[in-house]
Coordinates of C-alpha atoms and ligand atoms in Angstrom, one line a residue:
M1 CA 42.2 -13.1 3.0
T2 CA 41.9 -9.1 3.9
Y3 CA 41.7 -6.5 1.3
R4 CA 41.5 -3.0 2.5
V5 CA 39.3 -0.6 0.1
V6 CA 41.9 2.8 0.3
C7 CA 39.3 5.1 0.9
V8 CA 35.3 5.8 -0.2
K9 CA 32.9 8.4 -1.1
I10 CA 29.5 7.6 0.3
L11 CA 25.7 8.7 -0.2
V12 CA 23.6 7.1 2.2
I13 CA 19.9 7.3 1.2
G14 CA 17.2 7.6 3.4
G15 CA 16.6 9.7 6.6
G16 CA 15.8 7.2 9.4
G17 CA 16.8 5.2 12.8
R18 CA 18.2 2.6 10.1
E19 CA 20.1 5.2 8.3
H20 CA 20.9 7.3 11.6
A21 CA 22.8 3.8 12.7
I22 CA 24.5 3.1 9.3
C23 CA 25.4 6.1 9.3
H24 CA 26.7 6.6 13.0
A25 CA 28.6 3.3 11.9
L26 CA 30.3 4.5 8.9
S27 CA 31.4 7.6 10.4
L28 CA 33.9 5.4 12.3
D29 CA 35.6 3.5 9.1
E30 CA 38.5 5.5 8.3
S31 CA 38.8 4.5 4.8
V32 CA 35.5 6.9 4.7
T33 CA 36.5 9.9 3.3
A34 CA 33.6 11.7 2.9
L35 CA 29.9 11.0 4.4
F36 CA 26.6 12.2 2.5
C37 CA 23.2 11.3 3.4
A38 CA 20.0 12.5 1.4
P39 CA 17.5 13.7 3.0
G40 CA 18.8 12.3 6.2
N41 CA 17.7 14.2 9.7
P42 CA 18.4 16.0 12.4
G43 CA 20.2 13.9 14.2
I44 CA 22.3 12.1 10.7
A45 CA 23.6 16.1 10.3
A46 CA 25.6 15.1 13.5
V47 CA 28.0 12.4 11.1
A48 CA 27.3 12.6 7.9
R49 CA 26.6 16.2 5.7
V50 CA 22.8 16.2 4.7
R51 CA 21.7 16.9 1.3
E52 CA 18.0 17.2 -0.4
V53 CA 16.7 14.8 -2.5
D54 CA 13.6 12.7 -3.5
P55 CA 14.5 9.5 -2.5
L56 CA 12.0 8.0 -4.5
D57 CA 13.4 9.6 -8.1
P58 CA 16.4 7.1 -9.2
A59 CA 17.2 9.9 -11.8
A60 CA 17.6 12.5 -9.0
V61 CA 19.9 10.2 -6.6
A62 CA 21.7 8.5 -9.5
R63 CA 22.5 12.6 -10.2
L64 CA 23.3 13.4 -6.5
A65 CA 25.5 10.7 -6.5
G66 CA 27.2 11.8 -9.5
D67 CA 27.6 15.5 -8.6
L68 CA 28.8 14.4 -5.1
G69 CA 31.7 12.2 -7.0
A70 CA 30.3 9.3 -4.7
D71 CA 32.0 6.0 -5.1
L72 CA 29.4 3.7 -3.1
V73 CA 26.0 4.5 -2.6
I74 CA 24.1 2.5 0.3
V75 CA 20.1 2.5 0.0
G76 CA 18.7 1.9 3.3
P77 CA 14.9 2.2 2.9
E78 CA 12.7 -0.4 0.5
A79 CA 10.5 2.1 -0.8
P80 CA 13.7 3.9 -2.9
L81 CA 14.9 0.0 -4.1
V82 CA 11.0 -1.3 -5.3
A83 CA 11.4 2.6 -6.9
G84 CA 14.7 1.6 -9.0
V85 CA 17.0 3.8 -7.5
A86 CA 19.6 1.2 -7.2
D87 CA 19.2 0.6 -11.4
A88 CA 19.3 4.0 -11.9
V89 CA 22.4 4.4 -9.6
R90 CA 24.1 1.6 -11.6
A91 CA 23.5 2.6 -14.5
A92 CA 25.8 6.0 -14.0
G93 CA 28.4 3.5 -13.2
I94 CA 28.7 3.9 -9.3
A95 CA 28.7 0.8 -7.0
V96 CA 25.8 0.3 -5.1
F97 CA 24.5 -1.5 -1.9
G98 CA 21.3 -2.2 -2.3
P99 CA 19.3 -4.6 -4.7
S100 CA 17.9 -4.2 -8.4
K101 CA 14.0 -3.7 -9.0
A102 CA 13.5 -6.7 -10.1
A103 CA 15.2 -8.5 -7.1
A104 CA 13.5 -6.0 -4.8
R105 CA 10.6 -7.4 -5.7
L106 CA 11.6 -10.1 -2.8
E107 CA 10.3 -8.0 -0.4
G108 CA 7.9 -5.3 -2.7
S109 CA 5.6 -8.4 -3.6
K110 CA 5.0 -11.0 -0.7
A111 CA 3.4 -13.1 -3.7
F112 CA 7.2 -13.4 -5.8
S113 CA 9.1 -13.4 -2.9
K114 CA 6.3 -17.5 -1.9
E115 CA 7.3 -18.4 -5.5
I116 CA 11.2 -18.0 -4.8
M117 CA 11.2 -19.9 -1.6
A118 CA 8.5 -22.7 -3.3
A119 CA 11.6 -22.2 -6.6
A120 CA 15.2 -22.6 -3.7
E121 CA 13.2 -24.6 -1.5
V122 CA 13.1 -22.5 1.0
P123 CA 10.8 -23.5 4.5
T124 CA 8.5 -21.2 5.1
A125 CA 4.8 -21.0 6.3
E126 CA 2.3 -22.8 4.3
A127 CA -0.1 -19.8 1.9
F128 CA -2.4 -18.5 -0.6
V129 CA -2.4 -15.8 -2.8
C130 CA -6.1 -14.6 -3.1
S131 CA -7.5 -11.7 -4.8
T132 CA -11.1 -11.8 -3.9
P133 CA -12.9 -11.6 -1.1
E134 CA -14.6 -15.5 -1.2
E135 CA -10.5 -17.1 -2.3
A136 CA -9.7 -14.8 1.6
A137 CA -12.8 -16.5 3.1
R138 CA -12.1 -20.0 1.9
A139 CA -8.2 -19.5 2.2
L140 CA -8.8 -18.3 6.2
D141 CA -11.3 -21.3 6.7
A142 CA -8.4 -24.0 5.5
F143 CA -6.2 -22.7 7.7
G144 CA -8.4 -21.7 11.0
P145 CA -7.4 -19.0 13.8
P146 CA -5.4 -17.2 14.5
Y147 CA -5.2 -15.5 10.9
V148 CA -2.5 -14.4 9.2
V149 CA -3.1 -11.8 6.3
K150 CA -0.4 -10.0 4.2
D151 CA -1.1 -7.0 1.6
D152 CA 0.7 -8.1 -1.2
A153 CA 2.4 -4.8 -1.6
L154 CA 4.8 -2.9 0.5
A155 CA 3.2 -1.7 3.4
A156 CA 6.3 -0.6 5.2
G157 CA 5.9 -3.9 7.6
K158 CA 2.4 -2.5 8.6
G159 CA 0.5 -4.4 5.9
V160 CA 0.1 -7.6 7.8
V161 CA -2.7 -8.4 10.2
V162 CA -2.6 -11.5 12.7
T163 CA -5.9 -12.2 14.7
S164 CA -8.2 -14.8 15.8
D165 CA -11.6 -12.5 14.7
R166 CA -12.0 -13.6 11.6
D167 CA -14.7 -10.6 10.0
A168 CA -11.5 -8.4 10.9
A169 CA -9.1 -11.1 9.2
L170 CA -11.2 -10.6 6.0
A171 CA -12.1 -6.9 6.4
H172 CA -7.8 -6.4 5.9
A173 CA -8.2 -8.8 3.1
K174 CA -11.0 -6.8 1.2
A175 CA -9.2 -3.5 2.3
C176 CA -5.9 -4.6 0.3
G177 CA -6.9 -6.7 -2.7
R178 CA -4.6 -8.6 -2.9
V179 CA -2.9 -10.6 -0.3
V180 CA -1.6 -13.5 1.0
I181 CA -3.1 -16.2 3.7
E182 CA -1.1 -18.0 5.4
E183 CA -0.8 -20.9 7.9
F184 CA 0.3 -19.3 11.6
L185 CA 3.5 -20.0 12.5
D186 CA 4.0 -20.3 16.6
G187 CA 8.1 -20.1 18.0
P188 CA 9.9 -17.4 18.4
E189 CA 10.9 -15.0 15.9
V190 CA 14.7 -13.9 15.2
S191 CA 15.8 -12.0 12.6
L192 CA 19.4 -12.6 10.5
F193 CA 20.8 -10.4 8.2
A194 CA 22.9 -11.5 5.4
V195 CA 25.1 -9.4 2.9
T196 CA 25.6 -10.1 -0.3
D197 CA 27.0 -9.4 -3.6
G198 CA 24.6 -12.4 -5.7
T199 CA 26.8 -14.9 -4.6
T200 CA 28.5 -14.9 -1.6
V201 CA 26.3 -14.4 1.8
L202 CA 27.9 -13.3 5.1
P203 CA 25.3 -13.3 7.5
L204 CA 25.5 -11.0 10.6
Q205 CA 25.0 -11.8 14.0
P206 CA 20.8 -12.9 14.6
A207 CA 18.7 -10.1 16.6
Q208 CA 14.8 -9.9 18.0
D209 CA 12.4 -7.4 17.2
F210 CA 9.3 -6.3 18.7
K211 CA 6.9 -5.6 16.3
R212 CA 3.8 -4.9 18.4
V213 CA 2.8 -1.6 20.0
G214 CA 1.9 -2.4 24.0
D215 CA 3.8 -4.3 26.2
D216 CA 3.5 -8.5 26.2
D217 CA 3.0 -8.4 22.1
S218 CA -0.4 -6.4 22.6
G219 CA -2.0 -3.8 20.2
P220 CA -1.2 -3.5 16.7
N221 CA 1.6 -4.5 14.6
T222 CA 4.4 -1.3 13.5
G223 CA 7.6 -1.0 12.1
G224 CA 9.3 -2.1 15.2
M225 CA 9.2 -1.1 19.2
G226 CA 12.7 -2.4 20.1
A227 CA 15.4 -4.5 19.5
Y228 CA 18.0 -6.5 21.2
S229 CA 21.3 -8.7 20.2
P230 CA 23.1 -11.4 20.6
L231 CA 20.0 -13.9 21.1
P232 CA 21.3 -15.9 24.5
W233 CA 18.5 -18.8 24.0
A234 CA 19.4 -18.9 20.1
P235 CA 20.1 -22.6 19.5
E236 CA 23.8 -23.1 18.4
G237 CA 24.5 -23.8 14.9
L238 CA 21.5 -21.9 14.6
V239 CA 23.0 -18.9 11.9
D240 CA 24.4 -21.9 9.5
E241 CA 21.3 -23.2 9.3
V242 CA 19.6 -20.2 7.7
L243 CA 22.6 -20.2 5.9
D244 CA 22.9 -23.6 4.2
R245 CA 18.6 -23.8 4.3
V246 CA 17.5 -20.1 3.7
L247 CA 20.2 -17.4 2.4
Q248 CA 22.0 -19.3 0.4
P249 CA 19.6 -21.2 -1.6
T250 CA 17.1 -17.9 -1.9
V251 CA 20.3 -15.9 -3.4
D252 CA 21.1 -18.8 -6.2
E253 CA 18.0 -18.4 -7.1
L254 CA 17.4 -15.1 -7.7
R255 CA 20.8 -15.1 -9.6
R256 CA 19.8 -18.2 -11.8
L257 CA 16.5 -16.4 -12.6
G258 CA 18.7 -13.3 -13.3
T259 CA 18.1 -11.0 -11.3
P260 CA 20.7 -11.5 -8.7
I261 CA 20.1 -10.1 -5.5
A262 CA 23.2 -7.3 -4.0
G263 CA 22.9 -5.8 -1.1
L264 CA 21.1 -6.6 2.1
L265 CA 19.0 -10.3 2.5
Y266 CA 16.8 -9.7 5.6
A267 CA 15.6 -13.0 7.0
G268 CA 12.3 -12.9 9.3
L269 CA 11.9 -16.2 11.0
A270 CA 10.4 -18.1 13.2
L271 CA 11.8 -21.1 15.3
T272 CA 8.9 -23.7 15.1
K273 CA 8.7 -27.0 16.9
R274 CA 8.2 -28.0 12.9
G275 CA 12.1 -26.7 12.1
I276 CA 12.3 -23.4 11.0
R277 CA 10.4 -21.3 9.2
V278 CA 10.8 -18.1 7.0
I279 CA 7.9 -15.2 8.1
E280 CA 9.0 -12.9 5.3
F281 CA 12.1 -11.8 3.4
N282 CA 13.5 -7.8 3.6
A283 CA 16.2 -6.4 0.8
R284 CA 17.5 -3.7 3.3
F285 CA 18.3 -3.9 6.8
G286 CA 15.8 -3.7 9.4
D287 CA 15.1 -1.1 11.0
P288 CA 15.1 -1.0 14.2
E289 CA 17.5 -4.5 13.9
T290 CA 20.1 -2.5 12.5
Q291 CA 20.1 -0.2 16.3
V292 CA 21.3 -3.1 17.8
V293 CA 23.3 -5.3 15.4
L294 CA 25.7 -2.4 13.4
P295 CA 27.2 -1.3 17.2
L296 CA 28.2 -4.6 17.5
L297 CA 30.2 -5.2 14.4
M298 CA 33.6 -4.4 14.9
T299 CA 34.6 -4.9 10.9
P300 CA 34.4 -1.6 9.3
L301 CA 31.5 -1.6 7.3
A302 CA 32.1 1.2 4.4
Q303 CA 34.6 -2.0 3.3
L304 CA 31.8 -4.3 3.7
L305 CA 29.0 -3.3 1.9
H306 CA 31.8 -2.0 -1.1
H307 CA 32.7 -5.9 -1.1
A308 CA 28.8 -6.3 -1.5
A309 CA 28.5 -3.7 -3.7
T310 CA 31.0 -4.8 -6.1
G311 CA 30.8 -8.3 -6.2
T312 CA 34.2 -9.0 -4.2
L313 CA 32.5 -10.1 -1.2
A314 CA 34.7 -13.8 -1.8
E315 CA 37.5 -11.2 -0.5
A316 CA 36.9 -10.1 2.4
E317 CA 37.9 -10.8 5.8
P318 CA 35.7 -12.5 8.4
L319 CA 33.3 -10.8 10.1
R320 CA 34.6 -9.7 13.7
W321 CA 32.2 -8.9 16.5
H322 CA 32.2 -7.2 20.1
S323 CA 31.4 -9.7 22.5
S324 CA 29.1 -7.1 24.1
A325 CA 25.3 -6.9 24.0
A326 CA 23.1 -3.6 22.8
V327 CA 19.2 -3.3 23.0
T328 CA 17.4 -0.9 21.9
V329 CA 14.3 1.0 22.7
V330 CA 12.1 2.8 20.7
L331 CA 10.0 5.8 21.6
A332 CA 7.3 6.2 19.5
A333 CA 4.8 9.6 18.8
S334 CA 2.0 10.1 20.7
G335 CA -0.8 7.8 18.9
Y336 CA 1.9 6.3 16.6
P337 CA 1.0 3.3 14.8
A338 CA -2.8 5.2 14.1
T339 CA -2.0 8.6 13.5
P340 CA 0.9 10.5 14.9
R341 CA 1.0 13.7 15.8
S342 CA 3.7 15.9 14.5
D343 CA 5.7 19.2 16.1
D344 CA 6.2 17.9 19.4
S345 CA 8.8 19.1 21.4
I346 CA 12.0 16.5 22.2
T347 CA 14.3 17.6 24.9
G348 CA 17.0 15.2 27.0
I349 CA 19.3 13.4 24.2
E350 CA 22.8 15.4 25.6
R351 CA 22.2 13.7 28.7
A352 CA 20.3 10.2 27.5
E353 CA 24.2 9.8 25.6
A354 CA 26.0 10.7 29.0
T355 CA 24.9 8.0 31.0
G356 CA 27.2 5.7 29.5
A357 CA 27.4 3.7 26.2
V358 CA 24.5 5.5 24.8
T359 CA 23.5 5.9 21.7
V360 CA 20.1 7.8 20.6
Y361 CA 19.6 7.1 16.8
Q362 CA 17.4 10.0 15.7
A363 CA 14.2 8.6 13.2
G364 CA 10.9 11.2 13.2
T365 CA 12.7 13.9 14.1
A366 CA 13.1 17.4 12.6
L367 CA 13.6 21.2 13.3
N368 CA 11.1 23.6 14.0
A369 CA 11.8 27.4 12.8
E370 CA 13.4 28.4 16.5
G371 CA 16.0 25.2 15.7
D372 CA 14.6 23.1 18.3
L373 CA 14.0 19.2 17.3
I374 CA 10.2 18.1 17.2
T375 CA 8.6 15.4 15.9
S376 CA 7.5 14.2 12.3
G377 CA 7.0 10.8 12.4
G378 CA 5.6 7.6 14.5
R379 CA 9.0 6.4 15.6
V380 CA 10.8 9.4 17.3
L381 CA 14.5 7.7 18.0
A382 CA 15.7 4.4 19.1
V383 CA 18.2 4.6 22.3
T384 CA 20.6 1.7 21.9
G385 CA 22.3 0.8 25.0
R386 CA 25.7 -1.2 24.6
A387 CA 27.0 -3.1 27.4
A388 CA 29.0 -6.6 28.3
D389 CA 25.4 -8.3 29.0
L390 CA 21.8 -7.6 28.1
E391 CA 20.6 -7.0 31.2
S392 CA 23.1 -4.1 31.3
A393 CA 22.6 -2.8 28.2
R394 CA 18.7 -3.3 28.7
D395 CA 19.3 -1.0 32.1
L396 CA 21.5 1.4 30.0
A397 CA 19.0 1.8 27.2
Y398 CA 16.0 2.8 29.5
A399 CA 18.2 4.9 32.0
A400 CA 18.3 6.5 29.1
L401 CA 15.5 7.1 27.8
A402 CA 14.3 8.3 31.0
E403 CA 16.4 11.5 30.6
I404 CA 14.1 11.9 27.3
K405 CA 10.8 14.6 27.3
L406 CA 8.8 14.3 24.9
T407 CA 4.3 15.1 25.2
G408 CA 2.5 12.2 24.5
G409 CA 4.9 9.9 24.0
H410 CA 5.2 6.3 24.1
H411 CA 7.5 3.4 24.2
R412 CA 7.3 -0.9 25.6
T413 CA 8.9 -1.4 29.2
D414 CA 9.7 -4.9 28.2
I415 CA 12.2 -4.8 25.5
A416 CA 14.4 -8.0 26.0
A417 CA 13.2 -8.6 29.4
K418 CA 11.8 -12.2 28.8
A419 CA 15.6 -12.6 27.4
I420 CA 16.7 -11.8 30.2
A421 CA 14.7 -13.9 32.6
G422 CA 15.6 -16.9 30.4
A423 CA 12.1 -17.6 29.9
I424 CA 12.2 -17.5 25.8
D425 CA 12.5 -21.4 24.8
A426 CA 13.6 -22.1 21.4
P427 CA 12.4 -25.2 20.5
Ligands
AMP501 P1 6.0 -9.5 8.0 O1 5.2 -8.1 7.6 O2 5.5 -10.7 7.4 O3 7.5 -9.5 8.9 O4 5.8 -9.3 9.4 C1 5.2 -8.9 10.5 C2 4.7 -9.8 11.9 O5 3.5 -10.4 12.2 C3 5.8 -10.3 12.1 O6 7.1 -10.1 12.3 C4 5.3 -12.0 12.6 O7 5.4 -11.6 14.3 C5 3.8 -11.5 12.4 N1 3.3 -13.0 11.6 C6 3.5 -12.6 10.1 N2 3.5 -13.8 9.5 C7 3.3 -14.7 10.6 C8 3.0 -16.0 10.3 N3 2.7 -16.5 9.4 N4 2.3 -16.7 12.0 C9 2.4 -15.9 12.7 N5 3.0 -14.5 12.8 C10 3.4 -14.1 11.9

């Protein structure tokens, strides 16, 4: 069945590359009559009207949405969700794409997410929740190396240490306080997003991201250095299996608990020899996977998210996808991830976008007093190429990236390379 939202005024909360990709996709949906983003960034300002707001202040966000007459609020990042922004907007009678504070604990607390998975019989790594160094030491020795130590609190994808160095693992556990220590999952990783209204679940197309800062997965974890979609190596039936064994049971369990999740459920998965395992759940679109998944989605985005926000996802039309492929490469600031440097000048974005089917999504950018674009965060740009196949999309992304000048900027050179070379073996 198709059902068209007549027109929607939308407010997007956030100001990173993910929100740029969301706003860009919304700007292509003719049902959107007005598009606002707060706080936004200079790139987003080209496709949406930017407003100021503290995204962590639920009352301020609800007030802004009311003042703008928004029909739909889309919350991009995790921190506002965990702060209760979606609850405040919903209480003001405005539809919101983004889970309640209670449901966002699925991302905000690794321990809560493990409890939900146990109750819903979702396959995941075996784990211990540890609150003291002694408990942590016992858990590390129970699993052996490589060690996986996760901060229980929200850490923007950076609270996880995977290492074979026991001292480093223990030091991370001590620094965090409460941690989840779990078995190491071996096998290719998949990011699968699903749009849900708390009952119906619609999976999007899978992607793969690159968490480590350096080529060949060297160096520390980051928020993500690149991504591609689709996954030519993914086993047939993967999405259906994840829907049946992971996404639907999790959504059903949260509803059963009285904390339904309306928004995006993101499953980070490992395809191990013993089957699929959930590495983590997030309660929002992933960054930078959004920068490859949304450009491939043909279905108008505003209508889809409006259905999810209003409990009518069962009425949404089946998703339609471009048959092409997308690759995104993140350009990071000097010193990222440890100490990203601000105020470096960024030039060449227009030239980069002129190289073909390329979109440069902005994340850690700002304008200086002279109106020039400068860095203001660790991950500065995500450069997405879209083409008939992965190899051409990758070539486009890297050719575009070569046009951009950023002092001290760095990026990985191997995004999607293994997939193109046929070097990923899914079990
Ligand atoms: P998370 O924040 O839980 O997604 O973890 C960040 C990254 O750490 C993941 O994308 C994986 O690359 C890695 N990781 C997390 N948990 C595990 C695990 N149990 N086994 C292997 N790698 C893991």
